[in-house]
Coordinates of C-alpha atoms in Angstrom, one line a residue:
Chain Q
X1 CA 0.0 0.0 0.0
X2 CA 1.8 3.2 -1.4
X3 CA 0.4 6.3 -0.5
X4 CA 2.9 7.8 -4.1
X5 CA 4.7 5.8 -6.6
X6 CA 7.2 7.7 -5.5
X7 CA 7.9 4.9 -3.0
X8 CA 8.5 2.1 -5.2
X9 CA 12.2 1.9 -5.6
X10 CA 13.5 0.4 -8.5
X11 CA 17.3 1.8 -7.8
X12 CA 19.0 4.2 -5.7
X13 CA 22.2 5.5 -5.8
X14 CA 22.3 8.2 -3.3
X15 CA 20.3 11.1 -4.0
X16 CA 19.8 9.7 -7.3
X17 CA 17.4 7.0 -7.8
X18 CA 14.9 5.1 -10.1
X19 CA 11.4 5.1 -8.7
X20 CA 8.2 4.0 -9.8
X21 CA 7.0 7.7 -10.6
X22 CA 9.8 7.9 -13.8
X23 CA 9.4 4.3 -14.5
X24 CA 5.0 4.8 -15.2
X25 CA 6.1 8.4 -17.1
X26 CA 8.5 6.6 -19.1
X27 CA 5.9 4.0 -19.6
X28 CA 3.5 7.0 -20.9
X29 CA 6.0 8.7 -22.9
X30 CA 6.5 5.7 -25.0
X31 CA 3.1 5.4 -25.6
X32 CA 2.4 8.4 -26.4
X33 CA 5.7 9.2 -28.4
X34 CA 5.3 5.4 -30.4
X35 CA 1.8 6.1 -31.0
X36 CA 2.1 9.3 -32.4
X37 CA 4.9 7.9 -34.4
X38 CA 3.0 4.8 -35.9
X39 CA 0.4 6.9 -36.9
X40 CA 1.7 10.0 -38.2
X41 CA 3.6 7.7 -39.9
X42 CA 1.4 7.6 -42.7
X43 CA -0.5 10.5 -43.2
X44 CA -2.8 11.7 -45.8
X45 CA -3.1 14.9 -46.9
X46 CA -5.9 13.8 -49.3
X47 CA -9.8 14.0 -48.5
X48 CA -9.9 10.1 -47.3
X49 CA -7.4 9.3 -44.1
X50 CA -7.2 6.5 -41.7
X51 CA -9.0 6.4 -38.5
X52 CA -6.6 6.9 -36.4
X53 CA -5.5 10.0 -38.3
X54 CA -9.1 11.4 -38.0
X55 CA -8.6 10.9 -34.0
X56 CA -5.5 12.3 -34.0
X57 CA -7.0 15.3 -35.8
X58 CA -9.6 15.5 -33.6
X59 CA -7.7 15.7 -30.7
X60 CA -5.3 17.9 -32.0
X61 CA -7.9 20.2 -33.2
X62 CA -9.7 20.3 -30.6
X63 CA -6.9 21.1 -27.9
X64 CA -6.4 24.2 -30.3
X65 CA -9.9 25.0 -30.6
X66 CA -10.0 25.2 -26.3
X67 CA -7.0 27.1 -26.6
X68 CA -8.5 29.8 -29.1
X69 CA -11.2 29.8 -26.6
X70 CA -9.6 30.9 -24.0
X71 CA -8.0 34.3 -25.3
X72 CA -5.0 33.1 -27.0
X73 CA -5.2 34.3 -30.7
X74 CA -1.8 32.0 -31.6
X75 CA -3.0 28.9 -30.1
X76 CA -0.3 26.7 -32.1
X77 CA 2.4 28.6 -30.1
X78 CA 0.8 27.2 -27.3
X79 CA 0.1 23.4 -29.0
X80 CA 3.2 22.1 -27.8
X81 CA 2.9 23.0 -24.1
X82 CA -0.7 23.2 -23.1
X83 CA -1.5 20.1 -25.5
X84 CA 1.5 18.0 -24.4
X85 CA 0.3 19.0 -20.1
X86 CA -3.7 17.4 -21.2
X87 CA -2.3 14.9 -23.3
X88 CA 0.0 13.7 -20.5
X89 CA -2.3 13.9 -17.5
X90 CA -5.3 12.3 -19.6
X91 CA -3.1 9.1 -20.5
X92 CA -1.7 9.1 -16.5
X93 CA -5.3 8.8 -15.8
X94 CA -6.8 6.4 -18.6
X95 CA -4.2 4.1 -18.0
X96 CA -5.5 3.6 -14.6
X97 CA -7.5 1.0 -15.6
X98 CA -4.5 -1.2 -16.7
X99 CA -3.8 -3.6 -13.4
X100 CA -0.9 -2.7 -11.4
X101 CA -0.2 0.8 -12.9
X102 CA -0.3 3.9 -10.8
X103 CA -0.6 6.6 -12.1
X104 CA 2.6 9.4 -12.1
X105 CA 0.3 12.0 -11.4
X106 CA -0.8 10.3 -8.3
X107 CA 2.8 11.1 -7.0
X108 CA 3.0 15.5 -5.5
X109 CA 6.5 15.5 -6.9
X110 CA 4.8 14.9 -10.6
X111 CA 2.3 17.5 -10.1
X112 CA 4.6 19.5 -8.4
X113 CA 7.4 19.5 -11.3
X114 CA 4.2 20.1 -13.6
X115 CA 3.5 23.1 -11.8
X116 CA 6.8 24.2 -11.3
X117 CA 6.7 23.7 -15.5
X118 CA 3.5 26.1 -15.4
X119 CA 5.0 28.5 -13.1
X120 CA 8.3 28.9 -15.3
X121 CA 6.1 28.9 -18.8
X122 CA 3.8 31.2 -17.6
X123 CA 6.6 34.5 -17.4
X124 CA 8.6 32.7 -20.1
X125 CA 5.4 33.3 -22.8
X126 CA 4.5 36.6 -21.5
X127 CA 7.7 37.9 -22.2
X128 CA 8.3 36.1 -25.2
X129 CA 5.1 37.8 -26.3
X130 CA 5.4 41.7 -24.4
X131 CA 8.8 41.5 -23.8
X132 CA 10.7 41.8 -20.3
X133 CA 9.4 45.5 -19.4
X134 CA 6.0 45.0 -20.2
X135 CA 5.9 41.5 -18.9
X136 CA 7.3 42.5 -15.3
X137 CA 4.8 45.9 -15.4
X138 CA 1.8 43.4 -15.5
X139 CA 3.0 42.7 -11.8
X140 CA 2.4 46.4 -10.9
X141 CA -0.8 46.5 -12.3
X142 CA -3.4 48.0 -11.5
X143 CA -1.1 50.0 -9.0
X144 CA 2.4 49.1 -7.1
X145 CA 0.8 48.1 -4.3
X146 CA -0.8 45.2 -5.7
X147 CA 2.8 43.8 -6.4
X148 CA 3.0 41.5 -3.3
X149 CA -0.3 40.1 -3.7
X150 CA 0.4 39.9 -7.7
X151 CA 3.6 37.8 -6.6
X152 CA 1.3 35.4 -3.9
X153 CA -0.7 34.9 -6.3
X154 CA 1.6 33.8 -8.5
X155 CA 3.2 31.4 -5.7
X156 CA -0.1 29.6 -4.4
X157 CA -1.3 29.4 -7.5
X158 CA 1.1 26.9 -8.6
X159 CA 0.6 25.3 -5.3
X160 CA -2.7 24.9 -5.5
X161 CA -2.2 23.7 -9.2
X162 CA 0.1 20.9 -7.7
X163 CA -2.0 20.2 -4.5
X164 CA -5.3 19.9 -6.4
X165 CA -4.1 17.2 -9.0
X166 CA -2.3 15.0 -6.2
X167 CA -4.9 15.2 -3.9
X168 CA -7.3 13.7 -6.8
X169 CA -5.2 11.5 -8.7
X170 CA -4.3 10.0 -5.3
X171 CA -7.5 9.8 -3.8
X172 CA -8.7 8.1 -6.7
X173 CA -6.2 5.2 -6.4
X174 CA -6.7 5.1 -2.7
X175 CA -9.9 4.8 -2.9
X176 CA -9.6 2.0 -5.7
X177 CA -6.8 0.1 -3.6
X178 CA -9.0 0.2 -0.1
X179 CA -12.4 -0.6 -1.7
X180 CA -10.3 -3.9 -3.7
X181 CA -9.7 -4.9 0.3
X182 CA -13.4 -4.1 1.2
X183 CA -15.5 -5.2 -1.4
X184 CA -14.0 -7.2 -4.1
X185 CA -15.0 -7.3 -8.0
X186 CA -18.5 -4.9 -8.5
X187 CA -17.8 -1.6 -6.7
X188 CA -13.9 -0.8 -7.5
X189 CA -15.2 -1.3 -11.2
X190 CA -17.5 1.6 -10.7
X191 CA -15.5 3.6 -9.2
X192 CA -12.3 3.5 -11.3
X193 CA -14.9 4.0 -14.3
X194 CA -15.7 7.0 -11.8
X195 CA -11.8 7.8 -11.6
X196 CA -11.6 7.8 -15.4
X197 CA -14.1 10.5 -15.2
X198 CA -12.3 12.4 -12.2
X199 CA -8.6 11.7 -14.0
X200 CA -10.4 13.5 -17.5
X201 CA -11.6 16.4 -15.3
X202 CA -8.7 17.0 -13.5
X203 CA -6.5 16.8 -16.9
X204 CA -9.1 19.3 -18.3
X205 CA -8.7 21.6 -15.8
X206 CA -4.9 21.8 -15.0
X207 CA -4.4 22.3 -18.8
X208 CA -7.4 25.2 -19.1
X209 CA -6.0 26.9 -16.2
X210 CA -2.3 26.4 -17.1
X211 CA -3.9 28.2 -20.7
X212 CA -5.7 30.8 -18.6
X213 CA -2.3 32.0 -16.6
X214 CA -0.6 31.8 -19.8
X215 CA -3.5 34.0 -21.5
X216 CA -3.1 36.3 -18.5
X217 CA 0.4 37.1 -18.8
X218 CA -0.1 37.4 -22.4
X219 CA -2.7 39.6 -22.7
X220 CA -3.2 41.6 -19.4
X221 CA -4.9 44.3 -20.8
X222 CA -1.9 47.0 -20.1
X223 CA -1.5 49.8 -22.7
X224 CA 1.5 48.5 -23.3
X225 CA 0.5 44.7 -24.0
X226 CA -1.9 46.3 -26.7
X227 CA 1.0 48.7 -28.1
X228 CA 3.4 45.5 -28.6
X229 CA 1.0 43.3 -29.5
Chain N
X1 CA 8.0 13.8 3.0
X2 CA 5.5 13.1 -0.1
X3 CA 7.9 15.8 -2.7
X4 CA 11.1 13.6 -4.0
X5 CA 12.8 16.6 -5.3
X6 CA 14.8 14.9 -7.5
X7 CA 12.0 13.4 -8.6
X8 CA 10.4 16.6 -9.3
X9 CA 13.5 17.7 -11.5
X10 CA 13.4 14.2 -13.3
X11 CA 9.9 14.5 -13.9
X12 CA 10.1 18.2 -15.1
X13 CA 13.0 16.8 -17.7
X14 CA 10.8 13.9 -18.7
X15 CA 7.5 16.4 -19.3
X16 CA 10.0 19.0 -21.6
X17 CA 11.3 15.8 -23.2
X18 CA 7.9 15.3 -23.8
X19 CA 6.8 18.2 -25.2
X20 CA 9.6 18.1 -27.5
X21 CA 8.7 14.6 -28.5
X22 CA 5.1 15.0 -29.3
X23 CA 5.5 18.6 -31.1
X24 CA 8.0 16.5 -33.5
X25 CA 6.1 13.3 -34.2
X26 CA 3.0 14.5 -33.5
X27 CA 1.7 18.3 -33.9
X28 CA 3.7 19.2 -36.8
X29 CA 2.9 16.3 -38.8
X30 CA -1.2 16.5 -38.0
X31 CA -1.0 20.5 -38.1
X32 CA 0.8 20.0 -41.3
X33 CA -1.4 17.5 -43.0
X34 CA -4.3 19.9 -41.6
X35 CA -3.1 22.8 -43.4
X36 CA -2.0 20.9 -46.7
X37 CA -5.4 19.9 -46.7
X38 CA -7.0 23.0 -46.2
X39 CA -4.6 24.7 -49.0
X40 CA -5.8 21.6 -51.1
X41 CA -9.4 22.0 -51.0
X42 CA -9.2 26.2 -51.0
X43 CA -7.2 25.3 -54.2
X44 CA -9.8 23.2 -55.5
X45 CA -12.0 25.8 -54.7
X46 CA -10.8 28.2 -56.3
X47 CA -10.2 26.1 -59.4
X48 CA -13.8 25.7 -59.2
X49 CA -14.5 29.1 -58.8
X50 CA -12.5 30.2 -61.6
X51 CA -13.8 27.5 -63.8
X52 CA -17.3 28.6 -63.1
X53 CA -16.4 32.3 -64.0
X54 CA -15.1 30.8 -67.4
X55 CA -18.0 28.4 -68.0
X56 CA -19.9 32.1 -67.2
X57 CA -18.3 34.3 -68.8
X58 CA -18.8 31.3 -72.5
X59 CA -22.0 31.0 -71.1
X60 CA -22.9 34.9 -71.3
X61 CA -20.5 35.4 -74.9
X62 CA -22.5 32.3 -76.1
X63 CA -25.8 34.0 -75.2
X64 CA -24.3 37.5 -77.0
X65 CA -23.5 35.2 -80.4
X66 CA -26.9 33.3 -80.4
X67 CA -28.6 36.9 -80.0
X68 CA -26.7 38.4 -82.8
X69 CA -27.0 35.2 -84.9
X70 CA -31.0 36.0 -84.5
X71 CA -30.9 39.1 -85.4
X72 CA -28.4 38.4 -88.4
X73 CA -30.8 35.7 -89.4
X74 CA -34.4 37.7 -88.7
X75 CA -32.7 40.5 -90.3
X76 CA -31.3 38.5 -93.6
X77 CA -34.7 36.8 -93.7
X78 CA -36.5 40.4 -93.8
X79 CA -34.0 41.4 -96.4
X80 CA -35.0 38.1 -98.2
X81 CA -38.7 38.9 -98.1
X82 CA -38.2 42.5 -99.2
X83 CA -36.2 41.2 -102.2
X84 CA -38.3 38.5 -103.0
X85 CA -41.5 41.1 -102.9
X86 CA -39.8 43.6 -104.8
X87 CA -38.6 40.4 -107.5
X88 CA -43.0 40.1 -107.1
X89 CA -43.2 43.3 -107.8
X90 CA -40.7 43.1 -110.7
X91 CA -42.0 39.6 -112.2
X92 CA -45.5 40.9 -112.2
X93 CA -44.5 44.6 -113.8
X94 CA -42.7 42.1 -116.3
X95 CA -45.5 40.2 -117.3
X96 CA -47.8 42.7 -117.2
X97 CA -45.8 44.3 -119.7
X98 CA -45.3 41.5 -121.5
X99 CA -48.8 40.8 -121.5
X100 CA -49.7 44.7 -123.0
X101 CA -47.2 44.8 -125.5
X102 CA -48.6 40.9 -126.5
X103 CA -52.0 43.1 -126.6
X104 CA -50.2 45.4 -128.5
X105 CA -48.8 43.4 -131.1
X106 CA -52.0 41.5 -131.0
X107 CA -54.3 44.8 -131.8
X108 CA -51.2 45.7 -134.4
X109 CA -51.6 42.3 -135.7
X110 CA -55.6 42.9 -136.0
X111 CA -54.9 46.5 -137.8
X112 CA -52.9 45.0 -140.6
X113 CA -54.8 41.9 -141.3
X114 CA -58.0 44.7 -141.5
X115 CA -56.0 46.7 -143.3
X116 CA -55.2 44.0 -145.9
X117 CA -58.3 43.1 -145.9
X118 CA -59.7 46.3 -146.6
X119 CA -56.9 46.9 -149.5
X120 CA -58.3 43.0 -150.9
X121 CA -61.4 44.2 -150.6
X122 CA -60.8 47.5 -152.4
X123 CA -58.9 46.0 -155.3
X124 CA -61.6 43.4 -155.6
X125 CA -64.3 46.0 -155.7
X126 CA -62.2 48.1 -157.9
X127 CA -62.0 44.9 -160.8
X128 CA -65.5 44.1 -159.4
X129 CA -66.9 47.7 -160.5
X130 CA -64.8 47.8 -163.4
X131 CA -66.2 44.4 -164.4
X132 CA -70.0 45.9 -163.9
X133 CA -69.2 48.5 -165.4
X134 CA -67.7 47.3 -168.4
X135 CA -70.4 45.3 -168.4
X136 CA -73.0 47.2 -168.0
X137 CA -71.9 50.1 -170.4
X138 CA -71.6 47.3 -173.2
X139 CA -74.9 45.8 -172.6
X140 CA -77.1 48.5 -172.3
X141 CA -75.2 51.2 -174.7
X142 CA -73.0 49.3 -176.5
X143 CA -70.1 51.2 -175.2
X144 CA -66.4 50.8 -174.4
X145 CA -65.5 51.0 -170.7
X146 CA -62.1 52.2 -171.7
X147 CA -63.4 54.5 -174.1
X148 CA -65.9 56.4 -171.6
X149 CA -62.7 56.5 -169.2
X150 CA -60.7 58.2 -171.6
X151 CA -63.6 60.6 -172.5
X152 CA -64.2 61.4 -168.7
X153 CA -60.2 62.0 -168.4
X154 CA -60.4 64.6 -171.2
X155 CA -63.7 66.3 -169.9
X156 CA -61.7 66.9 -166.8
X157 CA -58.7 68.2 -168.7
X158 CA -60.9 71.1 -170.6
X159 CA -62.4 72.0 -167.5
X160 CA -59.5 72.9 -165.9
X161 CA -59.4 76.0 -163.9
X162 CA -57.2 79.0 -164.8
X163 CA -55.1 78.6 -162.5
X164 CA -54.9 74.6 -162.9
X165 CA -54.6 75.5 -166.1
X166 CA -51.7 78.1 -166.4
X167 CA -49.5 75.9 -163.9
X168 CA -50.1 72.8 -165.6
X169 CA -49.4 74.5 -169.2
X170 CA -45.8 75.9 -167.8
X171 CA -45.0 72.7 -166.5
X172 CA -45.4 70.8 -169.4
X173 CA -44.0 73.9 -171.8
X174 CA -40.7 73.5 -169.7
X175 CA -40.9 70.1 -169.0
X176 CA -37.4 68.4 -171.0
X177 CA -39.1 65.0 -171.2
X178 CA -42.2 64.1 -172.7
X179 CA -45.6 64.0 -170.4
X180 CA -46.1 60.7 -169.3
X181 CA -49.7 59.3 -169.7
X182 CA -50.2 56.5 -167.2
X183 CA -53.6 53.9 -167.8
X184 CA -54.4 50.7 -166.1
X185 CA -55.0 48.9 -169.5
X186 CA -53.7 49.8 -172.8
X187 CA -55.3 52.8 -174.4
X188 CA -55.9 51.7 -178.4
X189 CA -54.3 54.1 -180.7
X190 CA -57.6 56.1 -181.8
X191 CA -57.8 56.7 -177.8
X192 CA -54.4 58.0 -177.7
X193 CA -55.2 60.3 -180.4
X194 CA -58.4 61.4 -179.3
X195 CA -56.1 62.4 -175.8
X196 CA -53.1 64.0 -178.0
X197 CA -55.6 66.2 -179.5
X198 CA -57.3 67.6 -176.3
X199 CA -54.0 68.2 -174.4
X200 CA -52.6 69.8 -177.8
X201 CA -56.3 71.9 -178.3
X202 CA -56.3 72.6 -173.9
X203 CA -52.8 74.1 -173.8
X204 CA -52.7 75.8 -177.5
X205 CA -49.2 74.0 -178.0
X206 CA -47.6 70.4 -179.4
X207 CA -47.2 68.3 -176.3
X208 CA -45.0 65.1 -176.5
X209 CA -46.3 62.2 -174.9
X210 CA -45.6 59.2 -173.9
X211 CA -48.0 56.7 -172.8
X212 CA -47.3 53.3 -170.1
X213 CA -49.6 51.3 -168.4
X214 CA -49.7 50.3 -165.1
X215 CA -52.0 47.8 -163.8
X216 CA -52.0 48.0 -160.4
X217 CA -53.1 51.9 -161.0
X218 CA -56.0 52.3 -158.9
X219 CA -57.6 54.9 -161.1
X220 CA -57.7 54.9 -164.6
X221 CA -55.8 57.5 -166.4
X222 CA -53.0 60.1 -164.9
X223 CA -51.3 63.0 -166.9
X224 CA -48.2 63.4 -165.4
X225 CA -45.2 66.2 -166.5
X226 CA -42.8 67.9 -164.6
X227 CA -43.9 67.4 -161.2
X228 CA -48.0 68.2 -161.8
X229 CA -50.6 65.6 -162.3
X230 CA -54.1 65.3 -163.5
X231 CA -55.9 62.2 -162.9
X232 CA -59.8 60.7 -163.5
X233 CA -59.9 57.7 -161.1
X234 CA -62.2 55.9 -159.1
X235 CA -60.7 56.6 -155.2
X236 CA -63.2 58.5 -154.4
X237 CA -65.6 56.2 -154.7
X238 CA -63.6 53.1 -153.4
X239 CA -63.3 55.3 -150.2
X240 CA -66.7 56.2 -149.9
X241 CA -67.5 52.4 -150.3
X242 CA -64.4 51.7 -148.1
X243 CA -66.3 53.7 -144.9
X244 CA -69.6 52.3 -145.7
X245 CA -68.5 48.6 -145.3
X246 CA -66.4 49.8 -142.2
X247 CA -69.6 51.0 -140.9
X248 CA -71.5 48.3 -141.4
X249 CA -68.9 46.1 -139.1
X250 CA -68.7 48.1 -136.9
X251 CA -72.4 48.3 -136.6
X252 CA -72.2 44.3 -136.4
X253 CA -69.5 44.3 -134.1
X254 CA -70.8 46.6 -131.3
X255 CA -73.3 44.5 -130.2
X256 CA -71.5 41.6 -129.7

């Protein structure tokens, strides 16, 4: 009974060690990196394409189409971030329903290196898009008072990014893992169908609200923002 | 402690390495397929759009060449009727002229024949009445036809007027050939004297003459010299016949 992945220990060397959290990511990756491969493999440019292309597409399209929603008017600058953060936390918690896998996410080091990922993207693109000035004005706005509260923000933000995926992921499992001790065979069913659904949510919302921080630095409504943009 | 910090920097490797990753095999190659397609089918598009505007624009010049062909064609085939009316016109003029001048010719025709008939019928009057008369004169007073003729001519000569007279008489005084007496029949020798000796007596002077006969002469004796001529013959009466007959056929002829 693991309370992370974390503490399955594969190999340690010191400080340095090989633990079920990289082992399941690794896992993931591969799927996700072979899959795409094997598919885009083959594509067609033509009006009739495989079925696996079409899901591809959809996916694809439709990550940029939440994007666009949210206020980002380049969402394919975005595609490779916000797309790889649902993509990743979606499989971590489909893959649930394979025996004996735990999901990565279920582990606050993953979510916390994924926030930590959000935290450093989110000034990264706003001053890749306003540039260093504007970027570090946006903390001043709307007066320079508000620049502690603009940089707490910042901070628990992240945390509560990190906090909020753990705690589900993690619940989820635990809650599969006691109930397979309780009550055998019918109700874990249920409720790792019901994890699926939790695991989808949670994806959903770590990537919209990764997007919305993003959108926010990008696009903070300063006079200058509009002037660069 | 639940954070494994070197966990968290693994796992924040293994998420870049992932973003990497999947942007190379996967969002460039769908994003680029999505956007060859869409350049594709705006292609097609427009290919169809442009081939519509030229089926249009063949469509409309088509439409302009079938209208001018109608109105080439209605306007040749009003041209046709107005030539082939005034060709009507033309053919009809034509024959109507034909059919006058036929008239024409026909009434000329007519004219002749009635005026040949009318010179028959005079020259077979004139032997007709010569014939009764001869006749005639024989049977009932046992005289000469010819001889009366002759008698009549030289009645005529002495009653010449004076001014007959004087004109005739320097003709034939400066005439450089002989008179010429002209008879339809041949006059006997005593007859010839009988005229030598009136002229000779009329004009107080010796007249030569010289005497022919000429049988289609209507009347019966001419004196002709130097351009003047004296003549008993019996056109007056032929014409007066002449008109009678004429209108007696005409008479017949009206009421048809």
């Amino acid at each position: 009974m693991h309370l992370s992945p974390d503490e399955i220990i594969f190999w340690q060397l010191g400080f340095i060690k090989l633990n079920g959290t990289s082992v399941f990511t690794w896992a993931l990756m591969l799927l996700l990196v072979v899959g795409a491969k094997l598919i885009t493999r083959h594509l067609s440019t033509g009006l009739t394409r495989t079925r696996w292309q079409n899901l591809l597409e959809i996916i694809v399209t439709g990550i940029e189409q939440q994007i666009a929603e949210v206020g980002l008017s380049q969402p394919r600058t975005y595609l490779g971030f916000l797309g790889t953060l649902f993509l990743f936390l979606a499989a971590a918690a489909l893959a649930t329903i394979i025996p004996g896998y735990e999901p990565p996410t279920g582990s606050l080091s993953t979510t916390t290196a994924l926030a930590l990922c959000v935290l450093v993207a989110v000034p990264a693109f706003g001053i890749a898009d306003q540039g260093l000035p504007g970027y570090l004005k946006s903390y001043l706005e709307p007066t320079v008072l508000m620049l502690p509260f603009n940089i707490i923000s910042e901070v628990s933000r992240t945390l509560a990014l990190a906090v909020r995926l753990f705690g589900n992921m993690m619940s989820g499992a635990m809650i599969i893992a006691i109930l397979l001790t309780i009550t055998p065979f019918l109700f874990p069913i249920l409720m790792t169908a019901l994890g699926l659904l939790t695991g989808m949510v949670q994806a959903y919302i770590f990537s919209i609200l990764a997007a919305v921080y993003i959108a926010a630095a990008t696009r903070t409504g300063t006079p200058g923002a509009t002037l660069n943009a | 402690m639940l954070i494994d910090w070197f966990t968290v920097g693994a796992q924040a490797i293994n998420f870049l390495v992932l973003v990497w990753l999947l942007k190379r095999f996967l969002y460039q190659p769908i994003l680029d397929a999505i956007d060859e397609r869409e350049r594709r089918i705006a292609a097609e598009l427009a290919d169809a759009a442009a081939k519509q505007a030229a089926a249009q624009t063949e469509r409309a010049s088509f439409e302009q060449k079938n209208q001018a062909f109608d109105e080439q064609r209605a306007a040749l085939l009003a041209q046709a009727v107005g030539e082939v009316q005034a060709e009507r016109r033309r053919l009809l003029n034509d024959a109507r002229q034909a059919a006058d001048a036929l008239a024409a010719q026909r009434a000329e025709s007519l004219r002749s024949e009635a005026n040949q008939l009318n010179a028959a019928i005079a020259l077979r009057t004139q032997e007709e009445v010569f014939a009764i008369a001869r006749k005639t004169l024989t049977d009932l007073a046992g005289v000469d036809l010819e001889e009366r003729m002759v008698q009549a001519f030289t009645r005529r000569l002495s009653a010449l007027d004076d001014a007959a007279h004087t004109t005739f008489a320097h003709a034939l005084a400066t005439a450089s050939t002989p008179a010429c007496v002209r008879s339809a029949f041949d006059l006997p020798a005593a007859q010839r004297t009988a005229i030598q000796q009136t002229i000779d007596t009329t004009f107080g002077m010796a007249i030569p003459l010289r005497f022919e006969t000429a049988p289609d002469l209507v009347s019966g004796i001419e004196l002709t010299g130097d351009g003047q001529k004296l003549a008993w013959d019996i056109a007056d009466y032929l014409a007066s016949l002449e008109r009678s007959v004429e209108a007696l056929l005409t008479a017949k002829s009206l009421p048809k």
